[in-house]
Each structure stands twice: as structure tokens, then as C-alpha cells.
mmCIF file of C-alpha atoms in Angstrom:
data_model
loop_
_atom_site.group_PDB
_atom_site.id
_atom_site.type_symbol
_atom_site.label_atom_id
_atom_site.label_comp_id
_atom_site.label_asym_id
_atom_site.label_seq_id
_atom_site.Cartn_x
_atom_site.Cartn_y
_atom_site.Cartn_z
ATOM 1 C CA MET A 1 172.248 50.088 92.966
ATOM 2 C CA PHE A 2 169.615 52.726 93.567
ATOM 3 C CA LYS A 3 170.700 55.240 96.183
ATOM 4 C CA PRO A 4 170.077 55.816 99.004
ATOM 5 C CA LEU A 5 170.142 52.218 100.163
ATOM 6 C CA SER A 6 167.541 52.641 102.934
ATOM 7 C CA LEU A 7 164.943 53.977 100.491
ATOM 8 C CA TYR A 8 165.688 51.260 97.926
ATOM 9 C CA VAL A 9 165.412 48.370 100.384
ATOM 10 C CA GLY A 10 162.405 49.888 102.176
ATOM 11 C CA LEU A 11 160.442 50.282 98.931
ATOM 12 C CA ARG A 12 161.451 46.800 97.807
ATOM 13 C CA TYR A 13 160.229 45.262 101.070
ATOM 14 C CA THR A 14 156.934 47.088 100.670
ATOM 15 C CA ALA A 15 156.350 45.873 97.109
ATOM 16 C CA ALA A 16 157.725 42.350 97.582
ATOM 17 C CA LYS A 17 155.422 39.322 97.658
ATOM 18 C CA ARG A 18 155.843 37.675 101.027
ATOM 19 C CA ARG A 19 155.760 33.999 101.811
ATOM 20 C CA ASN A 20 153.644 34.838 104.850
ATOM 21 C CA HIS A 21 150.355 35.995 103.325
ATOM 22 C CA PHE A 22 149.030 36.946 106.752
ATOM 23 C CA ILE A 23 151.581 39.782 106.942
ATOM 24 C CA SER A 24 150.455 41.038 103.524
ATOM 25 C CA PHE A 25 146.849 40.875 104.662
ATOM 26 C CA ILE A 26 147.595 42.885 107.841
ATOM 27 C CA SER A 27 149.474 45.484 105.758
ATOM 28 C CA LEU A 28 146.521 45.810 103.387
ATOM 29 C CA THR A 29 143.975 46.123 106.197
ATOM 30 C CA SER A 30 146.133 48.772 107.904
ATOM 31 C CA MET A 31 146.214 50.794 104.698
ATOM 32 C CA ILE A 32 142.459 50.381 104.082
ATOM 33 C CA GLY A 33 141.632 51.249 107.695
ATOM 34 C CA LEU A 34 143.717 54.407 107.523
ATOM 35 C CA MET A 35 142.180 55.305 104.170
ATOM 36 C CA LEU A 36 138.595 54.861 105.420
ATOM 37 C CA GLY A 37 139.285 56.665 108.681
ATOM 38 C CA VAL A 38 140.673 59.747 106.938
ATOM 39 C CA ALA A 39 137.904 59.742 104.309
ATOM 40 C CA VAL A 40 135.083 59.395 106.851
ATOM 41 C CA LEU A 41 136.581 62.087 109.091
ATOM 42 C CA ILE A 42 136.763 64.576 106.196
ATOM 43 C CA ILE A 43 133.190 63.787 105.072
ATOM 44 C CA VAL A 44 131.679 63.996 108.566
ATOM 45 C CA LEU A 45 133.397 67.294 109.409
ATOM 46 C CA SER A 46 132.315 68.698 106.031
ATOM 47 C CA VAL A 47 128.709 67.781 106.819
ATOM 48 C CA MET A 48 129.013 69.474 110.239
ATOM 49 C CA ASN A 49 130.422 72.561 108.503
ATOM 50 C CA GLY A 50 127.505 72.423 106.083
ATOM 51 C CA PHE A 51 124.961 72.357 108.907
ATOM 52 C CA ASP A 52 126.693 75.295 110.564
ATOM 53 C CA ARG A 53 126.675 77.271 107.294
ATOM 54 C CA GLU A 54 123.042 76.503 106.482
ATOM 55 C CA LEU A 55 121.861 77.406 109.943
ATOM 56 C CA LYS A 56 123.655 80.723 109.738
ATOM 57 C CA GLN A 57 122.339 81.499 106.274
ATOM 58 C CA ARG A 58 118.782 80.217 106.669
ATOM 59 C CA ILE A 59 117.894 80.545 110.332
ATOM 60 C CA LEU A 60 119.832 83.761 110.898
ATOM 61 C CA GLY A 61 118.757 85.029 107.505
ATOM 62 C CA MET A 62 115.165 84.928 108.734
ATOM 63 C CA VAL A 63 115.492 85.851 112.405
ATOM 64 C CA PRO A 64 117.058 89.153 113.513
ATOM 65 C CA HIS A 65 120.804 89.428 114.046
ATOM 66 C CA ALA A 66 119.962 92.013 116.714
ATOM 67 C CA VAL A 67 116.851 93.820 117.964
ATOM 68 C CA ILE A 68 116.290 97.188 119.619
ATOM 69 C CA ARG A 69 113.035 97.553 121.580
ATOM 70 C CA GLY A 70 111.318 100.158 123.720
ATOM 71 C CA ASP A 71 109.400 99.526 126.936
ATOM 72 C CA GLU A 72 106.298 98.370 125.062
ATOM 73 C CA VAL A 73 106.378 100.096 121.696
ATOM 74 C CA LEU A 74 108.759 102.470 119.936
ATOM 75 C CA GLU A 75 107.157 105.897 119.896
ATOM 76 C CA ASP A 76 109.392 107.024 117.024
ATOM 77 C CA TRP A 77 110.655 103.935 115.256
ATOM 78 C CA GLN A 78 111.637 105.988 112.191
ATOM 79 C CA ARG A 79 114.305 107.793 114.223
ATOM 80 C CA VAL A 80 115.588 104.521 115.672
ATOM 81 C CA ASP A 81 115.657 103.005 112.188
ATOM 82 C CA ARG A 82 117.569 105.990 110.801
ATOM 83 C CA ILE A 83 120.176 106.114 113.581
ATOM 84 C CA ALA A 84 120.702 102.347 113.433
ATOM 85 C CA SER A 85 121.172 102.399 109.642
ATOM 86 C CA GLU A 86 123.882 105.065 110.029
ATOM 87 C CA HIS A 87 126.063 102.774 112.158
ATOM 88 C CA PRO A 88 129.033 101.543 110.032
ATOM 89 C CA SER A 89 128.524 97.899 111.048
ATOM 90 C CA VAL A 90 124.771 97.831 110.370
ATOM 91 C CA ILE A 91 123.883 96.805 106.825
ATOM 92 C CA ALA A 92 120.159 97.517 107.133
ATOM 93 C CA ALA A 93 117.384 98.004 109.695
ATOM 94 C CA ALA A 94 113.622 97.370 109.590
ATOM 95 C CA PRO A 95 110.713 97.834 112.033
ATOM 96 C CA PHE A 96 108.497 94.991 113.190
ATOM 97 C CA VAL A 97 105.528 94.052 115.343
ATOM 98 C CA GLN A 98 105.655 90.533 116.759
ATOM 99 C CA GLY A 99 103.335 88.297 118.714
ATOM 100 C CA GLN A 100 102.412 84.686 119.312
ATOM 101 C CA GLY A 101 99.084 83.224 118.363
ATOM 102 C CA MET A 102 97.291 80.402 116.607
ATOM 103 C CA VAL A 103 96.216 79.905 113.021
ATOM 104 C CA THR A 104 93.194 77.787 112.172
ATOM 105 C CA GLY A 105 92.483 76.466 108.729
ATOM 106 C CA GLY A 106 91.468 73.264 107.011
ATOM 107 C CA GLY A 107 90.041 71.986 110.292
ATOM 108 C CA ASN A 108 93.444 72.130 112.025
ATOM 109 C CA VAL A 109 95.114 74.509 114.463
ATOM 110 C CA ARG A 110 98.772 75.476 114.604
ATOM 111 C CA GLY A 111 100.734 77.755 116.917
ATOM 112 C CA VAL A 112 102.584 80.524 115.078
ATOM 113 C CA MET A 113 104.857 83.511 115.498
ATOM 114 C CA LEU A 114 103.085 86.433 113.829
ATOM 115 C CA ASN A 115 105.502 89.007 112.399
ATOM 116 C CA GLY A 116 104.248 92.376 111.248
ATOM 117 C CA ILE A 117 106.635 93.872 108.676
ATOM 118 C CA LEU A 118 106.961 96.558 106.047
ATOM 119 C CA PRO A 119 107.681 94.620 102.807
ATOM 120 C CA GLU A 120 109.999 97.247 101.328
ATOM 121 C CA GLU A 121 112.061 97.326 104.550
ATOM 122 C CA GLU A 122 111.979 93.566 105.178
ATOM 123 C CA ARG A 123 113.635 92.816 101.834
ATOM 124 C CA GLN A 124 116.793 94.501 103.101
ATOM 125 C CA VAL A 125 117.174 92.504 106.324
ATOM 126 C CA SER A 126 115.748 89.074 105.472
ATOM 127 C CA ILE A 127 116.295 86.329 102.899
ATOM 128 C CA ILE A 128 112.558 85.603 102.738
ATOM 129 C CA GLU A 129 112.188 87.154 99.252
ATOM 130 C CA ASP A 130 114.690 84.629 97.844
ATOM 131 C CA HIS A 131 112.707 81.667 99.203
ATOM 132 C CA MET A 132 109.160 82.508 98.117
ATOM 133 C CA ILE A 133 107.635 79.592 96.208
ATOM 134 C CA GLU A 134 104.264 81.312 95.714
ATOM 135 C CA GLY A 135 103.440 85.006 95.817
ATOM 136 C CA GLU A 136 105.793 87.762 96.963
ATOM 137 C CA LEU A 137 106.298 90.157 99.856
ATOM 138 C CA GLY A 138 104.736 92.987 97.868
ATOM 139 C CA ASN A 139 101.376 91.190 98.104
ATOM 140 C CA LEU A 140 101.159 92.305 101.736
ATOM 141 C CA ARG A 141 99.259 95.597 101.610
ATOM 142 C CA PRO A 142 97.879 97.558 104.554
ATOM 143 C CA GLY A 143 94.200 97.007 105.245
ATOM 144 C CA GLU A 144 93.930 93.834 103.134
ATOM 145 C CA PHE A 145 94.925 91.550 106.025
ATOM 146 C CA GLY A 146 97.063 89.275 103.920
ATOM 147 C CA ILE A 147 99.406 86.672 105.420
ATOM 148 C CA ILE A 148 102.451 84.779 104.121
ATOM 149 C CA ILE A 149 103.018 81.325 105.605
ATOM 150 C CA GLY A 150 105.640 78.582 105.416
ATOM 151 C CA LYS A 151 105.449 75.490 103.255
ATOM 152 C CA LEU A 152 105.056 73.134 106.230
ATOM 153 C CA MET A 153 102.236 75.193 107.649
ATOM 154 C CA ALA A 154 100.506 75.288 104.272
ATOM 155 C CA ALA A 155 100.731 71.494 104.050
ATOM 156 C CA SER A 156 99.622 70.977 107.656
ATOM 157 C CA LEU A 157 96.574 73.248 107.348
ATOM 158 C CA ARG A 158 95.917 72.276 103.701
ATOM 159 C CA LEU A 159 96.119 75.887 102.543
ATOM 160 C CA GLN A 160 96.817 77.511 99.187
ATOM 161 C CA VAL A 161 97.258 81.085 98.060
ATOM 162 C CA GLY A 162 93.858 82.776 98.222
ATOM 163 C CA ASP A 163 92.511 80.628 101.079
ATOM 164 C CA GLN A 164 91.166 82.182 104.286
ATOM 165 C CA VAL A 165 92.667 81.512 107.719
ATOM 166 C CA THR A 166 91.728 82.741 111.167
ATOM 167 C CA VAL A 167 94.448 84.203 113.375
ATOM 168 C CA VAL A 168 93.668 83.956 117.096
ATOM 169 C CA MET A 169 95.626 86.030 119.622
ATOM 170 C CA PRO A 170 95.995 84.939 123.260
ATOM 171 C CA GLU A 171 94.593 88.261 124.596
ATOM 172 C CA ALA A 172 90.866 88.376 125.229
ATOM 173 C CA SER A 173 88.535 91.277 124.452
ATOM 174 C CA VAL A 174 85.654 92.324 126.695
ATOM 175 C CA THR A 175 82.488 92.931 124.663
ATOM 176 C CA PRO A 176 78.774 93.260 125.454
ATOM 177 C CA ALA A 177 78.502 89.613 124.512
ATOM 178 C CA GLY A 178 81.131 88.658 127.072
ATOM 179 C CA VAL A 179 84.856 87.930 127.037
ATOM 180 C CA LEU A 180 85.883 86.833 123.554
ATOM 181 C CA PRO A 181 89.289 85.897 122.109
ATOM 182 C CA ARG A 182 90.840 88.401 119.744
ATOM 183 C CA LEU A 183 90.734 86.978 116.219
ATOM 184 C CA LYS A 184 90.855 88.106 112.614
ATOM 185 C CA ARG A 185 90.398 86.523 109.203
ATOM 186 C CA PHE A 186 93.448 86.709 106.935
ATOM 187 C CA THR A 187 93.938 85.782 103.280
ATOM 188 C CA VAL A 188 96.968 83.699 102.296
ATOM 189 C CA LYS A 189 99.050 85.867 99.960
ATOM 190 C CA GLY A 190 102.152 83.738 99.611
ATOM 191 C CA VAL A 191 104.091 80.639 100.685
ATOM 192 C CA PHE A 192 107.817 80.440 101.451
ATOM 193 C CA SER A 193 110.232 77.595 102.073
ATOM 194 C CA VAL A 194 113.634 77.920 103.715
ATOM 195 C CA GLY A 195 113.938 74.189 104.425
ATOM 196 C CA ALA A 196 113.970 74.696 108.189
ATOM 197 C CA GLU A 197 111.758 74.618 111.259
ATOM 198 C CA LEU A 198 110.609 78.165 110.492
ATOM 199 C CA ASP A 199 108.521 76.776 107.597
ATOM 200 C CA GLY A 200 106.067 75.474 110.175
ATOM 201 C CA ASN A 201 105.607 78.341 112.621
ATOM 202 C CA TYR A 202 106.726 81.615 111.003
ATOM 203 C CA THR A 203 104.186 83.952 109.404
ATOM 204 C CA LEU A 204 104.359 87.436 107.917
ATOM 205 C CA VAL A 205 101.683 90.115 107.743
ATOM 206 C CA HIS A 206 101.806 93.817 107.013
ATOM 207 C CA MET A 207 102.901 95.842 110.045
ATOM 208 C CA ASP A 208 99.816 98.071 109.924
ATOM 209 C CA ASP A 209 97.539 95.019 110.057
ATOM 210 C CA ALA A 210 99.577 93.478 112.875
ATOM 211 C CA ALA A 211 99.455 96.760 114.804
ATOM 212 C CA LYS A 212 95.658 96.768 114.574
ATOM 213 C CA LEU A 213 95.412 93.151 115.675
ATOM 214 C CA MET A 214 97.851 93.595 118.568
ATOM 215 C CA ARG A 215 96.631 97.096 119.406
ATOM 216 C CA THR A 216 100.006 98.858 119.321
ATOM 217 C CA ASP A 217 98.385 102.067 118.081
ATOM 218 C CA GLY A 218 100.187 101.915 114.742
ATOM 219 C CA LYS A 219 103.642 101.852 116.353
ATOM 220 C CA ALA A 220 106.419 99.288 115.895
ATOM 221 C CA GLN A 221 107.515 97.155 118.821
ATOM 222 C CA GLY A 222 111.138 97.193 117.752
ATOM 223 C CA VAL A 223 113.695 97.521 114.983
ATOM 224 C CA ARG A 224 115.656 94.515 113.746
ATOM 225 C CA LEU A 225 119.233 94.914 112.527
ATOM 226 C CA LEU A 226 121.235 93.140 109.851
ATOM 227 C CA VAL A 227 124.923 93.409 110.791
ATOM 228 C CA ASP A 228 128.096 92.675 108.836
ATOM 229 C CA ASP A 229 129.623 90.435 111.530
ATOM 230 C CA LEU A 230 127.332 87.952 113.258
ATOM 231 C CA PHE A 231 129.671 87.398 116.167
ATOM 232 C CA GLN A 232 129.839 91.121 116.892
ATOM 233 C CA ALA A 233 126.043 91.514 116.914
ATOM 234 C CA PRO A 234 125.744 91.950 120.730
ATOM 235 C CA ASP A 235 128.342 94.745 120.800
ATOM 236 C CA ILE A 236 126.907 96.445 117.713
ATOM 237 C CA ALA A 237 123.384 96.463 119.171
ATOM 238 C CA ARG A 238 124.627 98.020 122.404
ATOM 239 C CA GLU A 239 126.576 100.671 120.487
ATOM 240 C CA VAL A 240 123.493 101.576 118.444
ATOM 241 C CA ALA A 241 121.361 101.830 121.605
ATOM 242 C CA ARG A 242 123.932 104.115 123.247
ATOM 243 C CA ASP A 243 123.732 106.480 120.259
ATOM 244 C CA MET A 244 120.063 107.131 121.023
ATOM 245 C CA ASN A 245 118.550 109.176 123.800
ATOM 246 C CA GLY A 246 116.076 107.185 125.800
ATOM 247 C CA ARG A 247 115.533 103.801 127.369
ATOM 248 C CA PHE A 248 115.974 100.874 124.994
ATOM 249 C CA TYR A 249 116.377 97.135 125.343
ATOM 250 C CA VAL A 250 118.680 95.168 123.061
ATOM 251 C CA SER A 251 118.690 91.493 122.150
ATOM 252 C CA ASP A 252 120.565 89.425 119.582
ATOM 253 C CA TRP A 253 120.696 86.007 117.957
ATOM 254 C CA THR A 254 123.085 84.580 120.583
ATOM 255 C CA ARG A 255 120.243 84.724 123.110
ATOM 256 C CA THR A 256 117.649 83.106 120.864
ATOM 257 C CA HIS A 257 119.750 80.652 118.845
ATOM 258 C CA GLY A 258 123.204 80.800 120.463
ATOM 259 C CA ASN A 259 122.816 77.439 122.213
ATOM 260 C CA LEU A 260 122.123 75.775 118.884
ATOM 261 C CA PHE A 261 125.371 76.973 117.293
ATOM 262 C CA ALA A 262 127.360 76.233 120.450
ATOM 263 C CA ALA A 263 125.994 72.678 120.360
ATOM 264 C CA ILE A 264 127.021 72.287 116.717
ATOM 265 C CA ARG A 265 130.564 73.450 117.445
ATOM 266 C CA MET A 266 130.817 71.084 120.407
ATOM 267 C CA GLU A 267 129.451 68.166 118.379
ATOM 268 C CA LYS A 268 131.919 68.887 115.585
ATOM 269 C CA THR A 269 134.816 68.850 118.063
ATOM 270 C CA MET A 270 133.686 65.658 119.811
ATOM 271 C CA ILE A 271 132.907 63.798 116.581
ATOM 272 C CA GLY A 272 136.276 64.868 115.197
ATOM 273 C CA LEU A 273 138.073 63.512 118.255
ATOM 274 C CA LEU A 274 136.157 60.219 118.205
ATOM 275 C CA LEU A 275 136.798 59.661 114.518
ATOM 276 C CA MET A 276 140.460 60.567 114.984
ATOM 277 C CA PHE A 277 140.697 57.528 117.269
ATOM 278 C CA ILE A 278 139.671 55.411 114.273
ATOM 279 C CA VAL A 279 142.551 56.918 112.307
ATOM 280 C CA ALA A 280 144.873 56.289 115.274
ATOM 281 C CA VAL A 281 143.825 52.622 115.517
ATOM 282 C CA ALA A 282 144.375 52.145 111.794
ATOM 283 C CA ALA A 283 147.735 53.897 111.989
ATOM 284 C CA PHE A 284 148.929 51.800 114.909
ATOM 285 C CA ASN A 285 147.996 48.630 113.045
ATOM 286 C CA ILE A 286 151.175 49.483 111.187
ATOM 287 C CA VAL A 287 153.030 48.604 114.402
ATOM 288 C CA SER A 288 151.849 44.981 114.327
ATOM 289 C CA THR A 289 152.534 44.778 110.598
ATOM 290 C CA LEU A 290 156.121 45.973 110.916
ATOM 291 C CA VAL A 291 156.813 43.845 114.011
ATOM 292 C CA MET A 292 155.847 40.744 112.015
ATOM 293 C CA VAL A 293 157.914 41.951 109.048
ATOM 294 C CA VAL A 294 160.944 42.455 111.298
ATOM 295 C CA THR A 295 160.527 38.938 112.670
ATOM 296 C CA ASP A 296 160.180 37.566 109.128
ATOM 297 C CA LYS A 297 163.232 39.487 107.865
ATOM 298 C CA LYS A 298 165.668 38.852 110.707
ATOM 299 C CA ALA A 299 168.005 36.924 108.446
ATOM 300 C CA ASP A 300 168.008 39.691 105.841
ATOM 301 C CA ILE A 301 168.661 42.279 108.537
ATOM 302 C CA ALA A 302 171.575 40.210 109.871
ATOM 303 C CA ILE A 303 173.109 39.930 106.396
ATOM 304 C CA LEU A 304 172.796 43.674 105.839
ATOM 305 C CA ARG A 305 174.470 44.283 109.202
ATOM 306 C CA THR A 306 177.384 41.962 108.348
ATOM 307 C CA MET A 307 177.778 43.849 105.039
ATOM 308 C CA GLY A 308 178.242 47.104 106.963
ATOM 309 C CA ALA A 309 174.741 48.524 107.331
ATOM 310 C CA THR A 310 174.514 50.640 110.469
ATOM 311 C CA PRO A 311 171.626 50.350 112.975
ATOM 312 C CA GLY A 312 170.434 53.770 111.831
ATOM 313 C CA ARG A 313 170.228 52.590 108.223
ATOM 314 C CA ILE A 314 168.309 49.469 109.235
ATOM 315 C CA MET A 315 165.942 51.660 111.235
ATOM 316 C CA ARG A 316 165.356 53.942 108.245
ATOM 317 C CA ILE A 317 164.515 50.939 106.037
ATOM 318 C CA PHE A 318 161.546 49.964 108.182
ATOM 319 C CA ILE A 319 160.479 53.548 108.810
ATOM 320 C CA ILE A 320 160.252 53.976 105.039
ATOM 321 C CA GLN A 321 158.283 50.754 104.671
ATOM 322 C CA GLY A 322 155.736 51.815 107.305
ATOM 323 C CA ALA A 323 155.657 55.366 105.956
ATOM 324 C CA VAL A 324 154.697 54.093 102.493
ATOM 325 C CA ILE A 325 151.682 52.301 103.971
ATOM 326 C CA GLY A 326 150.722 55.416 105.932
ATOM 327 C CA VAL A 327 151.261 57.892 103.087
ATOM 328 C CA VAL A 328 149.360 55.829 100.522
ATOM 329 C CA GLY A 329 146.463 55.153 102.923
ATOM 330 C CA THR A 330 146.250 58.778 104.059
ATOM 331 C CA LEU A 331 146.484 60.334 100.583
ATOM 332 C CA VAL A 332 143.957 57.917 99.075
ATOM 333 C CA GLY A 333 141.669 58.541 102.045
ATOM 334 C CA MET A 334 142.082 62.295 101.585
ATOM 335 C CA THR A 335 141.141 62.013 97.913
ATOM 336 C CA LEU A 336 138.082 59.881 98.679
ATOM 337 C CA GLY A 337 137.107 62.229 101.501
ATOM 338 C CA ILE A 338 137.251 65.293 99.246
ATOM 339 C CA LEU A 339 135.207 63.562 96.552
ATOM 340 C CA GLY A 340 132.712 62.313 99.127
ATOM 341 C CA ALA A 341 132.362 65.708 100.825
ATOM 342 C CA ASN A 342 131.687 67.421 97.494
ATOM 343 C CA ASN A 343 129.074 64.852 96.425
ATOM 344 C CA ILE A 344 127.421 63.647 99.648
ATOM 345 C CA SER A 345 124.485 66.085 99.344
ATOM 346 C CA GLY A 346 123.621 64.915 95.831
ATOM 347 C CA PHE A 347 124.078 61.265 96.777
ATOM 348 C CA ILE A 348 121.725 61.514 99.776
ATOM 349 C CA ALA A 349 119.145 63.368 97.649
ATOM 350 C CA TRP A 350 119.368 60.598 95.021
ATOM 351 C CA LEU A 351 119.071 57.922 97.739
ATOM 352 C CA GLU A 352 115.984 59.641 99.197
ATOM 353 C CA ALA A 353 114.407 59.761 95.734
ATOM 354 C CA MET A 354 115.180 56.072 95.160
ATOM 355 C CA LEU A 355 113.809 54.959 98.530
ATOM 356 C CA GLY A 356 110.935 57.441 98.600
ATOM 357 C CA HIS A 357 111.866 58.405 102.168
ATOM 358 C CA GLN A 358 113.208 61.680 103.541
ATOM 359 C CA PHE A 359 115.918 61.105 106.160
ATOM 360 C CA LEU A 360 115.806 64.660 107.524
ATOM 361 C CA SER A 361 112.228 65.804 107.946
ATOM 362 C CA ALA A 362 111.761 69.553 108.426
ATOM 363 C CA ASP A 363 109.115 68.707 111.051
ATOM 364 C CA VAL A 364 111.888 67.336 113.255
ATOM 365 C CA TYR A 365 115.141 68.924 112.094
ATOM 366 C CA PHE A 366 116.150 72.496 111.343
ATOM 367 C CA ILE A 367 117.421 71.471 107.883
ATOM 368 C CA SER A 368 115.502 69.157 105.563
ATOM 369 C CA TYR A 369 118.521 67.985 103.524
ATOM 370 C CA LEU A 370 122.134 67.011 104.152
ATOM 371 C CA PRO A 371 124.429 69.990 103.501
ATOM 372 C CA SER A 372 128.200 69.787 103.087
ATOM 373 C CA GLN A 373 130.963 72.381 103.073
ATOM 374 C CA LEU A 374 134.544 71.270 102.518
ATOM 375 C CA GLN A 375 137.024 73.408 104.445
ATOM 376 C CA TRP A 376 140.658 73.004 103.440
ATOM 377 C CA PRO A 377 142.057 73.684 106.930
ATOM 378 C CA ASP A 378 140.135 70.601 108.137
ATOM 379 C CA VAL A 379 141.546 68.546 105.265
ATOM 380 C CA LEU A 380 145.106 69.659 106.021
ATOM 381 C CA ILE A 381 144.757 68.970 109.750
ATOM 382 C CA ILE A 382 143.282 65.496 109.189
ATOM 383 C CA THR A 383 145.852 64.576 106.537
ATOM 384 C CA GLY A 384 148.715 65.882 108.669
ATOM 385 C CA ALA A 385 147.450 63.965 111.708
ATOM 386 C CA GLY A 386 147.163 60.764 109.661
ATOM 387 C CA LEU A 387 150.699 61.100 108.322
ATOM 388 C CA ALA A 388 152.104 61.968 111.758
ATOM 389 C CA LEU A 389 150.412 58.991 113.429
ATOM 390 C CA SER A 390 151.640 56.695 110.654
ATOM 391 C CA LEU A 391 155.240 57.831 111.051
ATOM 392 C CA LEU A 392 154.982 57.601 114.840
ATOM 393 C CA ALA A 393 153.773 53.999 114.545
ATOM 394 C CA THR A 394 156.929 52.965 112.648
ATOM 395 C CA ILE A 395 159.420 54.038 115.308
ATOM 396 C CA TYR A 396 159.172 51.066 117.691
ATOM 397 C CA PRO A 397 159.284 48.271 115.043
ATOM 398 C CA ALA A 398 162.151 50.060 113.255
ATOM 399 C CA TRP A 399 164.041 50.374 116.542
ATOM 400 C CA ARG A 400 163.570 46.641 117.168
ATOM 401 C CA ALA A 401 164.933 45.897 113.699
ATOM 402 C CA SER A 402 168.029 47.999 114.410
ATOM 403 C CA ARG A 403 168.658 45.981 117.585
ATOM 404 C CA VAL A 404 168.769 42.576 115.804
ATOM 405 C CA ASP A 405 172.015 40.723 116.645
ATOM 406 C CA PRO A 406 173.480 39.289 113.376
ATOM 407 C CA ALA A 407 175.127 36.338 115.127
ATOM 408 C CA GLU A 408 171.949 35.360 116.932
ATOM 409 C CA ALA A 409 169.792 35.777 113.825
ATOM 410 C CA LEU A 410 172.093 33.659 111.595
ATOM 411 C CA ARG A 411 172.837 30.935 114.154
ATOM 412 C CA TYR A 412 170.237 28.508 112.824
ATOM 413 C CA GLU A 413 170.248 29.579 109.175
#
């Protein structure tokens, strides 16, 4: 006989065809429930990881990791830029002029954030160059009053490269004709798309042109920093400011977008906990399965006891039987979850193309597609939790089996 006995009998009970088909059905549903719970948990957490990654790469690739400003303008932004670039944790620095306004074109009006940049400097601190779909940053030249807009804005205002738009600033100018809003005609020099909300309200112009429009006397309002560690950005900005003589104000991405990333982390934790309850329910279905098996096999248990099987051996038999259900369900679920996490983005894109409907509109959401990033620590934690819950669910039914009294069980046989 195959040794050890507990493993042999436990595997045989698992594979045997039972007279009671309801028990077989409950065993199958327990395995399927565990499999689906593990698979869904891996896929959902991978999608949450994907959103977190895309937001960091796209949103924080466009907006500053940290900013150093003066009271109103930086009198000597070149010195600030140079000192900041010398910091070991700063990858690059670039000056900017920034203001809010409106853009009118195609008979429509849209609120925008106007960013004055130096193209050669901006390439070093922003991912915008990698996401240009028309034109390039080099098309922004001083005195030409060119503007680069996002794809959503171009669609909303029905604009193309070469079209004219009017930029209106909220400050008014006093003229002999009266108080007039400050406005200027710009030519569209390029269109970008990062697949996020910024496509609808983010614009780029040359810093010299922005300085004229905002009347900063040719000076930058601040210097933006690209740092090597996002989560150290606040400390790095303060260190850079301390290295300079003068009064400076620092800001960083945690103040402008920190709540967004905190919300994503909280949602990932809460969704993970909620879905883990699904895994727990599926795992504890094993309890009902094994209780019915123990009731069905009382005579067999009694015979094994009379042949010398100890209560511990009987207990191990049913632990093995429940463990097989849990291990198979968890491992199959893990495999399906990994495959699903690696292919969910392509599947959703195919489904959107088939239905002709976009589930994640960039007008509403930060990301216009469903990203996914499989992280192996998540897979190991989920798989380990599934296996642990499955083994835990076998203890009570196995203990009941070990307590079967042979005389009582065989009395009416």
C-alpha cells in the first residue's frame, strides 16, 4: 500500500466518486469559488497598481516634482537653476512662468493653465516630448507666440496645428479706451496626448512670450525640479532652498496631487480586504464540504479505527482532503489571475473597439485606458492567504472525524 497511509486515503477520498452527488457539487463549488476569488483579487490589485504607476509616470511626469519660487518673480533664476542642478538628488531643473487663463477658439471657450517654458530646459524635466502627436517643443520660439495644447483641448475647440487661438488673462489693462482684458493671439504649434486630464487644460508657450503676457519683466516665476526619489521631494526642495541666500518658497507634488495618490493607496487596501472576504467565504465552504464527507464516511472511519488508525491519522486524512481542494483552487486561481493581469489592458481595449464605447473617458478620469501592473509580492501574499485559509478550514471537520466512536458508528451497519 502507498505510504504514508493518511496521504493515500486522503487523496483517494478526494478523487473517489461519491454516492451523494450533492457533496461532490459542494466540493466543486468550493474549489471554483476559491479559484475565482484568488484570480479576481490578483487582477484587481494589478489594475490598482497600474493606475498608481500611470499616475506617477504621466501626471508627475508633466507636473513638477518640486518647485522653488521667489516672492513674485525670481530675480536671478539662472543662479537658482544652477544651484538646484548641483544637488545630488536633483536630476534636472528648469525655469517657468505660470498663470491661469482662458483660450477661445472654434467658437468655444476653455479654462487653461498657461505654462511658459524654455523648450531646451523643459525636455530634461518633463515627459511632454515623448507624447507629442503633432509638432515638437522646438516649435516654440520667442516672439512668435506659439502654443502647444492637449489633444482634448484641440478636439473641444476644433483646433489643428497652424490655427489661431486667443489667450485671455484674468488681469485687466487700463487703456484710453477703458478697462480691457489682457489678451493675445497665439498660433497652435503642436498637440500632445498623455491620456490624462492634463490633455484638456494644460498648455505650453515659450517663457519669453509668457513673461510678456503676464508682465513678469522677462523673469521666471520659479524653477521646477525633477528629483530621483518622488517621496523625498519635499525634503530635497527644502535642502535646495537652504543652499541659496535669500527668501524662497518651496512646494512639491504632495501638496498638489498627494491626496490623489493617498486615495489610490487607501482604495487598494480596502478593495484588497473586501475581496479577501470572498476568498475567505470560498475557503470556509470547505468546512461544510468536509463535515458532510465526515458524516458520509463514518463507517469507513470506524473501520480504520478498529484496524489501529489513531485519531491523529484520521485527522490528517481529512486535512489532506480539504487541503487538496484548497491547493488546487488557489493555484489555478493564481494562474488565471496572472494571465488576466497581464492581458486585461489588451482585452478592455479590444472590448472598447468592439462596442465602440470608451469606458474610461479622459474628460472624466485621469487615465483614458485600463492599466495593469502585476507585482509578485501581491501574488505571493494572496496565494499564501488562500492556502492558509484553506488549511484553517479543514481543522474543525478533521477534528470531528477523529472523534468518531467506532462502536457507535458501526452499531447499525
